Amino acid sequence: MTLVDRTQLIVYIKSPKHERQIRKFGHITYINRNEKWLSLYINTDKLEWTITQLEKLKFVTNVIGSNYKELKTDYANTLVE
């Protein structure tokens, strides 16, 4: 079993009814219907191609990549004695 490196994208859409058409690009984990955005996980090797394809769609207003991989995850020195 091999693990595939994945990246999260936040996609802002004009209407929540268009989420079915975005499913072909990756795995949708969350849809906020009031604020009209969804969380989409895609393979990292297809990141640039997917972003350009999503931005071409007329019902997509903005695409933002997640900064999760840039966060500091070393918590060894967090304890104060």
mmCIF file of C-alpha atoms in Angstrom, residues 11 14 17 22 27 29 36 40 45 53 58 68 80:
data_model
loop_
_atom_site.group_PDB
_atom_site.id
_atom_site.type_symbol
_atom_site.label_atom_id
_atom_site.label_comp_id
_atom_site.label_asym_id
_atom_site.label_seq_id
_atom_site.Cartn_x
_atom_site.Cartn_y
_atom_site.Cartn_z
ATOM 1 C CA VAL A 11 -13.049 26.514 -3.810
ATOM 2 C CA LYS A 14 -21.489 30.990 -7.096
ATOM 3 C CA LYS A 17 -25.720 23.238 -6.855
ATOM 4 C CA ILE A 22 -16.493 19.739 -9.065
ATOM 5 C CA HIS A 27 -12.679 14.338 -3.011
ATOM 6 C CA THR A 29 -14.911 16.750 2.358
ATOM 7 C CA LYS A 36 -20.743 29.099 -0.876
ATOM 8 C CA LEU A 40 -11.580 19.660 -1.945
ATOM 9 C CA ASP A 45 1.090 15.892 -8.508
ATOM 10 C CA GLN A 53 -9.085 23.864 -14.762
ATOM 11 C CA LYS A 58 -17.679 30.071 -14.936
ATOM 12 C CA TYR A 68 -1.247 23.257 6.283
ATOM 13 C CA VAL A 80 7.387 25.399 30.425
#
